[in-house]
Tab-separated table of C-alpha atoms and ligand atoms in Angstrom:
chain	number	residue	atom	x	y	z
B	1216	MET	CA	-60.814	33.550	-17.230
B	1217	PRO	CA	-60.588	37.346	-16.787
B	1218	LYS	CA	-63.263	38.704	-14.473
B	1219	GLN	CA	-64.836	40.956	-17.129
B	1220	PHE	CA	-65.720	37.881	-19.218
B	1221	ARG	CA	-67.373	35.895	-16.417
B	1222	ASP	CA	-70.928	36.032	-15.099
B	1223	PHE	CA	-70.024	34.422	-11.769
B	1224	GLU	CA	-67.704	35.342	-8.908
B	1225	VAL	CA	-64.668	33.352	-7.817
B	1226	TYR	CA	-63.266	33.630	-4.309
B	1227	LEU	CA	-60.003	32.594	-2.726
B	1228	VAL	CA	-60.464	31.272	0.803
B	1229	HIS	CA	-57.373	31.414	2.981
B	1230	VAL	CA	-56.974	30.323	6.598
B	1231	ASP	CA	-53.752	31.278	8.358
B	1232	PRO	CA	-52.952	28.201	10.463
B	1233	ASP	CA	-50.747	30.267	12.763
B	1234	LEU	CA	-53.713	32.471	13.704
B	1235	CYS	CA	-56.515	29.860	13.740
B	1236	ASP	CA	-57.273	28.767	17.310
B	1237	GLY	CA	-59.592	25.957	16.250
B	1238	CYS	CA	-62.844	27.436	17.586
B	1239	GLU	CA	-64.810	25.920	14.650
B	1240	ASP	CA	-67.109	28.963	14.348
B	1241	CYS	CA	-66.392	29.331	10.618
B	1242	ILE	CA	-67.194	25.657	10.056
B	1243	LYS	CA	-70.518	25.909	11.883
B	1244	LEU	CA	-71.627	29.131	10.191
B	1245	CYS	CA	-70.388	28.801	6.591
B	1246	PRO	CA	-73.527	28.201	4.483
B	1247	ALA	CA	-71.565	26.461	1.730
B	1248	GLU	CA	-69.616	23.850	3.748
B	1249	VAL	CA	-66.302	25.233	2.524
B	1250	PHE	CA	-64.337	24.237	5.632
B	1251	ASP	CA	-63.279	20.969	7.150
B	1252	PHE	CA	-61.547	20.680	10.472
B	1253	SER	CA	-58.536	18.835	11.773
B	1254	VAL	CA	-57.113	20.767	14.735
B	1255	LYS	CA	-57.360	23.895	12.515
B	1256	ALA	CA	-59.966	24.979	9.971
B	1257	TYR	CA	-59.055	24.174	6.390
B	1258	PRO	CA	-60.909	25.327	3.232
B	1259	THR	CA	-61.293	21.978	1.477
B	1260	ARG	CA	-64.118	23.179	-0.820
B	1261	PRO	CA	-63.213	26.773	-1.744
B	1262	GLN	CA	-65.065	26.382	-5.042
B	1263	ASN	CA	-68.313	26.395	-3.010
B	1264	CYS	CA	-67.634	29.848	-1.525
B	1265	LEU	CA	-70.500	32.328	-1.954
B	1266	GLY	CA	-68.495	35.345	-0.844
B	1267	CYS	CA	-70.815	36.124	2.081
B	1268	ARG	CA	-67.803	36.792	4.363
B	1269	THR	CA	-69.550	35.310	7.394
B	1270	CYS	CA	-66.365	33.403	8.195
B	1271	GLU	CA	-64.309	36.595	8.253
B	1272	ALA	CA	-66.892	38.268	10.488
B	1273	VAL	CA	-67.058	35.459	13.057
B	1274	CYS	CA	-63.346	34.659	13.199
B	1275	LYS	CA	-62.124	36.372	16.352
B	1276	SER	CA	-58.539	35.450	15.443
B	1277	LYS	CA	-58.731	37.192	12.040
B	1278	ALA	CA	-57.407	33.971	10.525
B	1279	VAL	CA	-59.747	33.883	7.496
B	1280	ILE	CA	-59.235	36.027	4.427
B	1281	ILE	CA	-61.693	35.985	1.531
B	1282	THR	CA	-60.466	37.509	-1.713
B	1283	GLU	CA	-62.572	37.997	-4.824
B	1284	ILE	CA	-60.550	37.218	-7.943
C	1005	SF4	S1	-63.376	30.933	13.027
C	1005	SF4	FE1	-61.199	31.460	12.759
C	1005	SF4	S2	-60.177	30.679	14.611
C	1005	SF4	FE2	-62.202	29.664	14.462
C	1005	SF4	S3	-61.779	27.734	13.386
C	1005	SF4	FE3	-62.394	29.276	11.842
C	1005	SF4	S4	-60.436	30.150	11.104
C	1005	SF4	FE4	-60.025	29.081	13.027
C	1006	SF4	S1	-67.371	33.753	2.573
C	1006	SF4	FE1	-69.262	32.670	3.217
C	1006	SF4	S2	-69.445	30.929	1.815
C	1006	SF4	FE2	-67.334	31.692	1.644
C	1006	SF4	S3	-66.140	30.432	3.062
C	1006	SF4	FE3	-66.794	32.283	4.181
C	1006	SF4	S4	-68.720	31.746	5.213
C	1006	SF4	FE4	-68.320	30.181	3.605
C-alpha cells in the first residue's frame, strides 16, 4: 500500500551478518522483540518494529539498518 494512503509506518529491518559480531545488544534493547539470535542477530519479527532506531544506535558494528518504507 503506498505510504500516502496508510496511517501506520512500516519498517524494513536488516542485519548484515558479515558485520554482526553477535554482541546481542540489539536483542536486549529492542522494545518490540524483533530480533532472535543464533550466532548472529536475525530480525525474525520485523513486523513488530516501532522505528525507534535503538538497535542502530547501540550496534557498534553498524550491522543494523532500519528503513522506513
Ligand atoms: S547490536 Fe549489532 S553486532 Fe550486536 S548482535 Fe545486534 S546486529 Fe549484531
Ligand atoms: S528500530 Fe526499535 S523496534 Fe525496530 S528493531 Fe530497532 S530497536 Fe527494535
